[in-house]
PDB file of C-alpha atoms in Angstrom:
ATOM      1  CA  UNK A  35     376.378 -17.595 308.480  1.00 47.00           C
ATOM      2  CA  UNK A  36     377.662 -14.745 310.553  1.00 55.00           C
ATOM      3  CA  UNK A  37     381.386 -15.168 309.890  1.00 69.00           C
ATOM      4  CA  UNK A  38     382.688 -13.079 307.065  1.00 74.00           C
ATOM      5  CA  UNK A  39     384.803 -15.612 305.238  1.00 74.00           C
ATOM      6  CA  UNK A  40     385.606 -13.525 302.209  1.00 71.00           C
ATOM      7  CA  UNK A  41     387.187 -10.800 304.344  1.00 79.00           C
ATOM      8  CA  UNK A  42     389.455 -13.211 306.219  1.00 87.00           C
ATOM      9  CA  UNK A  43     393.039 -13.404 305.019  1.00 93.00           C
ATOM     10  CA  UNK A  44     393.450 -16.534 302.904  1.00 96.00           C
ATOM     11  CA  UNK A  45     396.623 -17.874 304.497  1.00 96.00           C
ATOM     12  CA  UNK A  46     395.188 -17.405 307.964  1.00 96.00           C
ATOM     13  CA  UNK A  47     391.919 -19.044 307.000  1.00 97.00           C
ATOM     14  CA  UNK A  48     393.732 -22.029 305.500  1.00 97.00           C
ATOM     15  CA  UNK A  49     395.902 -22.463 308.594  1.00 97.00           C
ATOM     16  CA  UNK A  50     392.815 -22.346 310.810  1.00 97.00           C
ATOM     17  CA  UNK A  51     390.932 -24.826 308.626  1.00 97.00           C
ATOM     18  CA  UNK A  52     393.910 -27.193 308.659  1.00 98.00           C
ATOM     19  CA  UNK A  53     394.066 -26.995 312.439  1.00 98.00           C
ATOM     20  CA  UNK A  54     390.357 -27.792 312.839  1.00 98.00           C
ATOM     21  CA  UNK A  55     390.470 -30.644 310.309  1.00 98.00           C
ATOM     22  CA  UNK A  56     393.533 -32.128 312.016  1.00 97.00           C
ATOM     23  CA  UNK A  57     391.986 -31.762 315.496  1.00 97.00           C
ATOM     24  CA  UNK A  58     388.883 -33.597 314.403  1.00 97.00           C
ATOM     25  CA  UNK A  59     390.887 -36.174 312.414  1.00 96.00           C
ATOM     26  CA  UNK A  60     388.927 -35.220 309.301  1.00 97.00           C
ATOM     27  CA  UNK A  61     392.103 -34.540 307.319  1.00 97.00           C
ATOM     28  CA  UNK A  62     395.491 -34.944 308.945  1.00 97.00           C
ATOM     29  CA  UNK A  63     398.655 -33.244 307.820  1.00 97.00           C
ATOM     30  CA  UNK A  64     399.982 -36.593 306.628  1.00 97.00           C
ATOM     31  CA  UNK A  65     396.889 -37.244 304.517  1.00 97.00           C
ATOM     32  CA  UNK A  66     397.154 -33.828 302.902  1.00 97.00           C
ATOM     33  CA  UNK A  67     400.857 -34.297 302.183  1.00 97.00           C
ATOM     34  CA  UNK A  68     400.170 -37.693 300.615  1.00 95.00           C
ATOM     35  CA  UNK A  69     397.464 -36.235 298.331  1.00 94.00           C
ATOM     36  CA  UNK A  70     399.848 -33.503 297.196  1.00 95.00           C
ATOM     37  CA  UNK A  71     402.483 -36.126 296.406  1.00 93.00           C
ATOM     38  CA  UNK A  72     400.056 -38.262 294.387  1.00 89.00           C
ATOM     39  CA  UNK A  73     398.652 -35.269 292.515  1.00 89.00           C
ATOM     40  CA  UNK A  74     402.093 -33.930 291.679  1.00 89.00           C
ATOM     41  CA  UNK A  75     403.007 -37.341 290.263  1.00 85.00           C
ATOM     42  CA  UNK A  76     400.219 -37.011 287.674  1.00 84.00           C
ATOM     43  CA  UNK A  77     400.624 -34.746 284.701  1.00 92.00           C
ATOM     44  CA  UNK A  78     400.499 -34.598 280.921  1.00 96.00           C
ATOM     45  CA  UNK A  79     403.237 -37.235 280.593  1.00 96.00           C
ATOM     46  CA  UNK A  80     400.673 -39.824 281.710  1.00 96.00           C
ATOM     47  CA  UNK A  81     398.161 -38.907 279.005  1.00 97.00           C
ATOM     48  CA  UNK A  82     400.995 -38.676 276.468  1.00 98.00           C
ATOM     49  CA  UNK A  83     401.922 -42.306 277.196  1.00 98.00           C
ATOM     50  CA  UNK A  84     398.339 -43.324 276.414  1.00 98.00           C
ATOM     51  CA  UNK A  85     398.293 -41.362 273.159  1.00 98.00           C
ATOM     52  CA  UNK A  86     401.631 -42.826 272.062  1.00 98.00           C
ATOM     53  CA  UNK A  87     400.466 -46.354 272.847  1.00 98.00           C
ATOM     54  CA  UNK A  88     397.234 -45.780 270.918  1.00 98.00           C
ATOM     55  CA  UNK A  89     399.201 -44.518 267.901  1.00 98.00           C
ATOM     56  CA  UNK A  90     401.424 -47.588 267.979  1.00 97.00           C
ATOM     57  CA  UNK A  91     398.969 -50.325 268.973  1.00 98.00           C
ATOM     58  CA  UNK A  92     395.504 -50.665 267.341  1.00 98.00           C
ATOM     59  CA  UNK A  93     394.248 -52.979 270.093  1.00 98.00           C
ATOM     60  CA  UNK A  94     395.116 -50.420 272.753  1.00 98.00           C
ATOM     61  CA  UNK A  95     393.559 -47.683 270.618  1.00 98.00           C
ATOM     62  CA  UNK A  96     390.264 -49.615 270.534  1.00 98.00           C
ATOM     63  CA  UNK A  97     390.364 -50.061 274.320  1.00 98.00           C
ATOM     64  CA  UNK A  98     391.118 -46.363 274.867  1.00 98.00           C
ATOM     65  CA  UNK A  99     388.203 -45.252 272.683  1.00 98.00           C
ATOM     66  CA  UNK A 100     385.846 -47.709 274.391  1.00 98.00           C
ATOM     67  CA  UNK A 101     386.881 -46.995 278.003  1.00 97.00           C
ATOM     68  CA  UNK A 102     389.490 -44.359 278.782  1.00 97.00           C
ATOM     69  CA  UNK A 103     389.701 -45.225 282.466  1.00 97.00           C
ATOM     70  CA  UNK A 104     390.484 -48.883 281.759  1.00 97.00           C
ATOM     71  CA  UNK A 105     393.041 -47.845 279.167  1.00 98.00           C
ATOM     72  CA  UNK A 106     394.674 -45.568 281.760  1.00 97.00           C
ATOM     73  CA  UNK A 107     394.741 -48.360 284.319  1.00 97.00           C
ATOM     74  CA  UNK A 108     396.318 -50.654 281.738  1.00 98.00           C
ATOM     75  CA  UNK A 109     399.297 -48.263 281.853  1.00 97.00           C
ATOM     76  CA  UNK A 110     399.287 -48.226 285.674  1.00 95.00           C
ATOM     77  CA  UNK A 111     397.645 -44.812 285.975  1.00 93.00           C
ATOM     78  CA  UNK A 112     395.404 -44.973 289.101  1.00 88.00           C
ATOM     79  CA  UNK A 113     391.746 -44.188 288.282  1.00 89.00           C
ATOM     80  CA  UNK A 114     389.948 -45.683 291.258  1.00 81.00           C
ATOM     81  CA  UNK A 115     387.284 -43.401 292.693  1.00 79.00           C
ATOM     82  CA  UNK A 116     387.563 -40.963 289.786  1.00 83.00           C
ATOM     83  CA  UNK A 117     384.886 -40.061 287.226  1.00 88.00           C
ATOM     84  CA  UNK A 118     384.843 -41.946 283.904  1.00 94.00           C
ATOM     85  CA  UNK A 119     387.294 -40.810 281.232  1.00 96.00           C
ATOM     86  CA  UNK A 120     385.986 -40.436 277.679  1.00 97.00           C
ATOM     87  CA  UNK A 121     388.399 -40.259 274.755  1.00 98.00           C
ATOM     88  CA  UNK A 122     387.569 -38.169 271.671  1.00 98.00           C
ATOM     89  CA  UNK A 123     389.149 -39.471 268.479  1.00 98.00           C
ATOM     90  CA  UNK A 124     390.343 -36.846 266.015  1.00 98.00           C
ATOM     91  CA  UNK A 125     390.175 -37.826 262.336  1.00 98.00           C
ATOM     92  CA  UNK A 126     391.356 -35.984 259.200  1.00 97.00           C
ATOM     93  CA  UNK A 127     387.837 -34.487 258.966  1.00 97.00           C
ATOM     94  CA  UNK A 128     387.035 -33.904 262.652  1.00 98.00           C
ATOM     95  CA  UNK A 129     388.855 -32.034 265.432  1.00 98.00           C
ATOM     96  CA  UNK A 130     387.812 -31.966 269.092  1.00 98.00           C
ATOM     97  CA  UNK A 131     388.147 -29.250 271.734  1.00 98.00           C
ATOM     98  CA  UNK A 132     387.428 -29.804 275.442  1.00 98.00           C
ATOM     99  CA  UNK A 133     386.168 -27.093 277.807  1.00 96.00           C
ATOM    100  CA  UNK A 134     384.456 -26.931 281.185  1.00 93.00           C
ATOM    101  CA  UNK A 135     382.062 -23.991 280.878  1.00 90.00           C
ATOM    102  CA  UNK A 136     380.763 -24.443 284.429  1.00 85.00           C
ATOM    103  CA  UNK A 137     384.057 -24.596 286.264  1.00 83.00           C
ATOM    104  CA  UNK A 138     387.344 -26.347 285.519  1.00 88.00           C
ATOM    105  CA  UNK A 139     386.691 -30.098 285.238  1.00 90.00           C
ATOM    106  CA  UNK A 140     389.794 -31.590 283.684  1.00 93.00           C
ATOM    107  CA  UNK A 141     391.052 -35.157 283.174  1.00 93.00           C
ATOM    108  CA  UNK A 142     393.398 -34.730 286.115  1.00 91.00           C
ATOM    109  CA  UNK A 143     394.422 -38.357 286.477  1.00 90.00           C
ATOM    110  CA  UNK A 144     396.011 -38.301 283.029  1.00 94.00           C
ATOM    111  CA  UNK A 145     396.839 -34.591 282.549  1.00 95.00           C
ATOM    112  CA  UNK A 146     397.482 -33.328 286.088  1.00 93.00           C
ATOM    113  CA  UNK A 147     396.350 -30.000 287.537  1.00 94.00           C
ATOM    114  CA  UNK A 148     394.322 -27.925 285.049  1.00 94.00           C
ATOM    115  CA  UNK A 149     396.420 -25.146 283.506  1.00 95.00           C
ATOM    116  CA  UNK A 150     395.611 -21.522 284.317  1.00 94.00           C
ATOM    117  CA  UNK A 151     394.158 -20.815 280.871  1.00 96.00           C
ATOM    118  CA  UNK A 152     391.762 -23.769 281.082  1.00 96.00           C
ATOM    119  CA  UNK A 153     390.262 -22.288 284.255  1.00 93.00           C
ATOM    120  CA  UNK A 154     390.059 -18.744 282.872  1.00 92.00           C
ATOM    121  CA  UNK A 155     386.777 -16.968 282.200  1.00 89.00           C
ATOM    122  CA  UNK A 156     387.938 -16.051 278.677  1.00 93.00           C
ATOM    123  CA  UNK A 157     388.645 -19.667 277.679  1.00 95.00           C
ATOM    124  CA  UNK A 158     385.372 -20.911 279.132  1.00 93.00           C
ATOM    125  CA  UNK A 159     383.337 -18.127 277.517  1.00 92.00           C
ATOM    126  CA  UNK A 160     384.907 -18.354 274.076  1.00 94.00           C
ATOM    127  CA  UNK A 161     385.356 -22.097 273.547  1.00 95.00           C
ATOM    128  CA  UNK A 162     381.655 -22.590 272.892  1.00 94.00           C
ATOM    129  CA  UNK A 163     381.057 -19.369 270.942  1.00 93.00           C
ATOM    130  CA  UNK A 164     384.150 -18.740 268.865  1.00 93.00           C
ATOM    131  CA  UNK A 165     386.260 -21.902 269.040  1.00 96.00           C
ATOM    132  CA  UNK A 166     388.178 -21.270 265.811  1.00 96.00           C
ATOM    133  CA  UNK A 167     389.094 -17.784 266.977  1.00 95.00           C
ATOM    134  CA  UNK A 168     390.175 -19.264 270.291  1.00 96.00           C
ATOM    135  CA  UNK A 169     392.374 -21.885 268.608  1.00 97.00           C
ATOM    136  CA  UNK A 170     394.030 -19.152 266.562  1.00 95.00           C
ATOM    137  CA  UNK A 171     395.456 -17.738 269.795  1.00 94.00           C
ATOM    138  CA  UNK A 172     397.519 -20.913 270.023  1.00 96.00           C
ATOM    139  CA  UNK A 173     398.403 -20.615 266.328  1.00 96.00           C
ATOM    140  CA  UNK A 174     396.150 -23.570 265.584  1.00 97.00           C
ATOM    141  CA  UNK A 175     394.383 -23.048 262.258  1.00 96.00           C
ATOM    142  CA  UNK A 176     392.045 -25.763 261.020  1.00 95.00           C
ATOM    143  CA  UNK A 177     391.151 -25.939 257.324  1.00 94.00           C
ATOM    144  CA  UNK A 178     387.493 -25.071 256.629  1.00 93.00           C
ATOM    145  CA  UNK A 179     386.954 -28.664 255.561  1.00 95.00           C
ATOM    146  CA  UNK A 180     387.707 -29.906 259.098  1.00 97.00           C
ATOM    147  CA  UNK A 181     384.698 -29.972 261.408  1.00 98.00           C
ATOM    148  CA  UNK A 182     385.264 -28.748 264.951  1.00 98.00           C
ATOM    149  CA  UNK A 183     383.376 -30.375 267.796  1.00 98.00           C
ATOM    150  CA  UNK A 184     383.451 -28.742 271.243  1.00 97.00           C
ATOM    151  CA  UNK A 185     382.828 -31.076 274.171  1.00 97.00           C
ATOM    152  CA  UNK A 186     381.896 -29.964 277.682  1.00 94.00           C
ATOM    153  CA  UNK A 187     383.733 -31.714 280.496  1.00 92.00           C
ATOM    154  CA  UNK A 188     381.802 -32.119 283.750  1.00 86.00           C
ATOM    155  CA  UNK A 189     382.302 -33.182 287.341  1.00 82.00           C
ATOM    156  CA  UNK A 190     380.874 -36.587 286.461  1.00 86.00           C
ATOM    157  CA  UNK A 191     382.554 -37.241 283.121  1.00 91.00           C
ATOM    158  CA  UNK A 192     385.985 -36.099 281.955  1.00 94.00           C
ATOM    159  CA  UNK A 193     387.234 -35.946 278.378  1.00 97.00           C
ATOM    160  CA  UNK A 194     390.595 -36.042 276.646  1.00 98.00           C
ATOM    161  CA  UNK A 195     391.437 -35.863 272.943  1.00 98.00           C
ATOM    162  CA  UNK A 196     393.269 -38.554 271.018  1.00 98.00           C
ATOM    163  CA  UNK A 197     394.935 -36.371 268.383  1.00 98.00           C
ATOM    164  CA  UNK A 198     396.073 -37.393 264.921  1.00 98.00           C
ATOM    165  CA  UNK A 199     399.537 -38.880 264.703  1.00 98.00           C
ATOM    166  CA  UNK A 200     401.690 -36.386 262.815  1.00 97.00           C
ATOM    167  CA  UNK A 201     403.258 -37.327 259.502  1.00 94.00           C
ATOM    168  CA  UNK A 202     406.966 -37.990 259.696  1.00 95.00           C
ATOM    169  CA  UNK A 203     406.780 -40.118 262.836  1.00 97.00           C
ATOM    170  CA  UNK A 204     406.747 -43.455 261.031  1.00 95.00           C
ATOM    171  CA  UNK A 205     408.848 -46.062 262.802  1.00 95.00           C
ATOM    172  CA  UNK A 206     409.167 -44.028 266.036  1.00 97.00           C
ATOM    173  CA  UNK A 207     408.994 -45.959 269.287  1.00 97.00           C
ATOM    174  CA  UNK A 208     406.436 -45.086 271.967  1.00 97.00           C
ATOM    175  CA  UNK A 209     408.768 -43.062 274.158  1.00 97.00           C
ATOM    176  CA  UNK A 210     409.739 -40.856 271.225  1.00 97.00           C
ATOM    177  CA  UNK A 211     406.084 -40.468 270.239  1.00 98.00           C
ATOM    178  CA  UNK A 212     405.026 -39.626 273.799  1.00 98.00           C
ATOM    179  CA  UNK A 213     407.671 -36.902 273.995  1.00 97.00           C
ATOM    180  CA  UNK A 214     405.941 -34.802 271.316  1.00 97.00           C
ATOM    181  CA  UNK A 215     402.469 -34.914 272.936  1.00 98.00           C
ATOM    182  CA  UNK A 216     401.679 -31.841 275.071  1.00 96.00           C
ATOM    183  CA  UNK A 217     398.749 -31.121 277.398  1.00 96.00           C
ATOM    184  CA  UNK A 218     397.181 -28.739 274.860  1.00 97.00           C
ATOM    185  CA  UNK A 219     397.187 -31.500 272.231  1.00 98.00           C
ATOM    186  CA  UNK A 220     395.037 -33.659 274.513  1.00 98.00           C
ATOM    187  CA  UNK A 221     392.557 -30.795 275.131  1.00 98.00           C
ATOM    188  CA  UNK A 222     392.539 -29.771 271.480  1.00 98.00           C
ATOM    189  CA  UNK A 223     393.945 -26.226 271.576  1.00 98.00           C
ATOM    190  CA  UNK A 224     397.080 -27.435 269.797  1.00 97.00           C
ATOM    191  CA  UNK A 225     398.021 -30.239 267.423  1.00 97.00           C
ATOM    192  CA  UNK A 226     401.039 -32.498 267.927  1.00 97.00           C
ATOM    193  CA  UNK A 227     403.918 -31.411 265.754  1.00 91.00           C
ATOM    194  CA  UNK A 228     407.483 -32.494 265.141  1.00 90.00           C
ATOM    195  CA  UNK A 229     410.056 -29.884 266.080  1.00 77.00           C
ATOM    196  CA  UNK A 230     411.716 -28.655 262.910  1.00 66.00           C
TER     197      UNK A 230
ATOM    198  CA  UNK B   7     379.113 -16.997 288.640  1.00 60.00           C
ATOM    199  CA  UNK B   8     379.409 -20.308 286.925  1.00 66.00           C
ATOM    200  CA  UNK B   9     378.084 -20.962 283.426  1.00 75.00           C
ATOM    201  CA  UNK B  10     380.475 -18.814 281.430  1.00 78.00           C
ATOM    202  CA  UNK B  11     379.791 -20.270 277.965  1.00 79.00           C
ATOM    203  CA  UNK B  12     379.416 -17.339 275.568  1.00 77.00           C
ATOM    204  CA  UNK B  13     379.202 -14.818 278.406  1.00 77.00           C
ATOM    205  CA  UNK B  14     380.091 -11.169 277.867  1.00 76.00           C
ATOM    206  CA  UNK B  15     382.557  -9.506 278.531  1.00 75.00           C
ATOM    207  CA  UNK B  16     384.833 -12.561 278.691  1.00 81.00           C
ATOM    208  CA  UNK B  17     383.927 -13.530 275.172  1.00 79.00           C
ATOM    209  CA  UNK B  18     385.979 -10.549 273.987  1.00 78.00           C
ATOM    210  CA  UNK B  19     388.966 -11.141 276.252  1.00 85.00           C
ATOM    211  CA  UNK B  20     392.226 -12.747 275.124  1.00 89.00           C
ATOM    212  CA  UNK B  21     393.249 -15.959 276.886  1.00 90.00           C
ATOM    213  CA  UNK B  22     396.183 -15.713 279.269  1.00 91.00           C
ATOM    214  CA  UNK B  23     398.234 -18.670 278.045  1.00 90.00           C
ATOM    215  CA  UNK B  24     401.167 -18.055 280.384  1.00 88.00           C
ATOM    216  CA  UNK B  25     401.897 -20.901 282.774  1.00 86.00           C
ATOM    217  CA  UNK B  26     401.130 -19.869 286.362  1.00 89.00           C
ATOM    218  CA  UNK B  27     402.967 -22.109 288.803  1.00 90.00           C
ATOM    219  CA  UNK B  28     400.859 -23.403 291.683  1.00 94.00           C
ATOM    220  CA  UNK B  29     401.828 -22.252 295.163  1.00 96.00           C
ATOM    221  CA  UNK B  30     401.991 -24.352 298.313  1.00 96.00           C
ATOM    222  CA  UNK B  31     398.687 -22.706 299.282  1.00 98.00           C
ATOM    223  CA  UNK B  32     397.090 -23.874 296.002  1.00 97.00           C
ATOM    224  CA  UNK B  33     398.360 -27.443 296.346  1.00 97.00           C
ATOM    225  CA  UNK B  34     397.199 -27.667 299.947  1.00 98.00           C
ATOM    226  CA  UNK B  35     393.661 -26.450 299.222  1.00 98.00           C
ATOM    227  CA  UNK B  36     393.472 -28.853 296.285  1.00 96.00           C
ATOM    228  CA  UNK B  37     394.648 -31.747 298.473  1.00 96.00           C
ATOM    229  CA  UNK B  38     392.147 -30.934 301.243  1.00 97.00           C
ATOM    230  CA  UNK B  39     389.315 -31.025 298.706  1.00 96.00           C
ATOM    231  CA  UNK B  40     390.526 -34.429 297.518  1.00 93.00           C
ATOM    232  CA  UNK B  41     390.707 -35.849 301.038  1.00 96.00           C
ATOM    233  CA  UNK B  42     387.198 -34.548 301.816  1.00 97.00           C
ATOM    234  CA  UNK B  43     385.965 -36.125 298.575  1.00 93.00           C
ATOM    235  CA  UNK B  44     387.586 -39.478 299.275  1.00 91.00           C
ATOM    236  CA  UNK B  45     386.005 -39.544 302.721  1.00 95.00           C
ATOM    237  CA  UNK B  46     382.660 -38.538 301.219  1.00 94.00           C
ATOM    238  CA  UNK B  47     382.462 -35.498 303.457  1.00 96.00           C
ATOM    239  CA  UNK B  48     382.101 -33.140 300.529  1.00 95.00           C
ATOM    240  CA  UNK B  49     381.555 -33.745 296.805  1.00 92.00           C
ATOM    241  CA  UNK B  50     382.804 -31.830 293.766  1.00 89.00           C
ATOM    242  CA  UNK B  51     379.243 -30.683 293.137  1.00 89.00           C
ATOM    243  CA  UNK B  52     379.039 -29.225 296.631  1.00 94.00           C
ATOM    244  CA  UNK B  53     382.345 -27.450 296.055  1.00 93.00           C
ATOM    245  CA  UNK B  54     380.961 -25.921 292.886  1.00 90.00           C
ATOM    246  CA  UNK B  55     377.775 -24.827 294.593  1.00 92.00           C
ATOM    247  CA  UNK B  56     379.898 -23.141 297.227  1.00 94.00           C
ATOM    248  CA  UNK B  57     381.938 -21.350 294.568  1.00 92.00           C
ATOM    249  CA  UNK B  58     378.834 -20.282 292.669  1.00 89.00           C
ATOM    250  CA  UNK B  59     377.384 -18.864 295.887  1.00 92.00           C
ATOM    251  CA  UNK B  60     380.268 -16.396 296.247  1.00 91.00           C
ATOM    252  CA  UNK B  61     379.277 -12.808 295.478  1.00 89.00           C
ATOM    253  CA  UNK B  62     380.423 -11.877 291.974  1.00 86.00           C
ATOM    254  CA  UNK B  63     382.860  -9.214 293.186  1.00 86.00           C
ATOM    255  CA  UNK B  64     384.533 -11.732 295.498  1.00 88.00           C
ATOM    256  CA  UNK B  65     384.595 -14.329 292.737  1.00 87.00           C
ATOM    257  CA  UNK B  66     386.704 -12.038 290.546  1.00 84.00           C
ATOM    258  CA  UNK B  67     388.816 -10.611 293.364  1.00 90.00           C
ATOM    259  CA  UNK B  68     389.853 -13.974 294.775  1.00 93.00           C
ATOM    260  CA  UNK B  69     392.237 -16.385 293.072  1.00 93.00           C
ATOM    261  CA  UNK B  70     391.030 -19.791 291.925  1.00 93.00           C
ATOM    262  CA  UNK B  71     392.107 -21.663 295.051  1.00 96.00           C
ATOM    263  CA  UNK B  72     391.142 -18.787 297.341  1.00 96.00           C
ATOM    264  CA  UNK B  73     387.602 -19.311 296.029  1.00 94.00           C
ATOM    265  CA  UNK B  74     387.895 -23.030 296.687  1.00 96.00           C
ATOM    266  CA  UNK B  75     388.980 -22.376 300.261  1.00 97.00           C
ATOM    267  CA  UNK B  76     385.964 -20.110 300.969  1.00 96.00           C
ATOM    268  CA  UNK B  77     383.638 -22.647 299.389  1.00 96.00           C
ATOM    269  CA  UNK B  78     385.117 -25.567 301.340  1.00 97.00           C
ATOM    270  CA  UNK B  79     384.804 -23.731 304.657  1.00 97.00           C
ATOM    271  CA  UNK B  80     381.242 -22.606 303.900  1.00 96.00           C
ATOM    272  CA  UNK B  81     380.109 -26.110 302.919  1.00 97.00           C
ATOM    273  CA  UNK B  82     381.787 -27.748 305.946  1.00 97.00           C
ATOM    274  CA  UNK B  83     380.076 -25.232 308.245  1.00 97.00           C
ATOM    275  CA  UNK B  84     376.753 -25.770 306.524  1.00 96.00           C
ATOM    276  CA  UNK B  85     377.030 -29.544 306.937  1.00 96.00           C
ATOM    277  CA  UNK B  86     378.162 -29.217 310.567  1.00 96.00           C
ATOM    278  CA  UNK B  87     381.355 -31.095 309.751  1.00 97.00           C
ATOM    279  CA  UNK B  88     383.053 -28.210 311.553  1.00 97.00           C
ATOM    280  CA  UNK B  89     381.526 -25.485 313.711  1.00 97.00           C
ATOM    281  CA  UNK B  90     381.893 -21.754 313.660  1.00 96.00           C
ATOM    282  CA  UNK B  91     383.207 -21.823 317.242  1.00 96.00           C
ATOM    283  CA  UNK B  92     385.962 -24.276 316.304  1.00 97.00           C
ATOM    284  CA  UNK B  93     386.950 -22.190 313.323  1.00 96.00           C
ATOM    285  CA  UNK B  94     386.883 -18.949 315.298  1.00 95.00           C
ATOM    286  CA  UNK B  95     389.095 -20.461 318.000  1.00 95.00           C
ATOM    287  CA  UNK B  96     391.554 -21.737 315.426  1.00 96.00           C
ATOM    288  CA  UNK B  97     391.629 -18.350 313.692  1.00 94.00           C
ATOM    289  CA  UNK B  98     392.495 -16.657 316.972  1.00 93.00           C
ATOM    290  CA  UNK B  99     395.448 -18.995 317.379  1.00 90.00           C
ATOM    291  CA  UNK B 100     396.882 -18.212 313.928  1.00 82.00           C
TER     292      UNK B 100
END
């Protein structure tokens, strides 16, 4: 290719690409705006609803562990056309951490846009080599007795973590449970905690 | 640049945990990729190949979605979904 794309100013290149795509009816302005709207509507609150439901309802928990995408759809989270969603169940003896070493594959339908740190070279390099040291940066310290399993997310298969329900949440309703679940808890860099 | 598992020097670097808000530019590039995927004009794997094909210095100089934009344009040109002449004309009008 003779054009030097890397030297072209990014904003100018994007404007030109948009113009060509619109001209050729490959992607219209309206289609792009609609995708932005749908993507912005996703986010960690969706995954948190699933986690809260799984904590409260054993039948839903079984569905979520068997087929994450169906469990998402059961809560009206659109999954059509997206890769399968696997759910990793934390237990008192096993903790999971999700990374995409190749790029930034993230369970976007249920967690939204990947955070900056998830896409960073440091996170991707260290998750598979020094995961406990990595977790310590979030203040997450696992006892030596807890095994840590690192799972690689790919373009064809996305993963989220179903963390342990924290003690002290007995009798909470789902909305209250969902409110304590953060994006990091569903990737495994943090553990759900009750504000003290 | 792609398989960063265990790769030096990043293995020694701290993780930037600060939230970085997405810009309108970022959201637009992301949305274009989604539309192209839905219409089966370009897959995620093709996007990644395009990103991996960037020279390493460009990879680190460009932001995440700036890399995506270069990769999208390169793949669309390669597949003749758009032509260099069309892109050149549009660039002149910006």
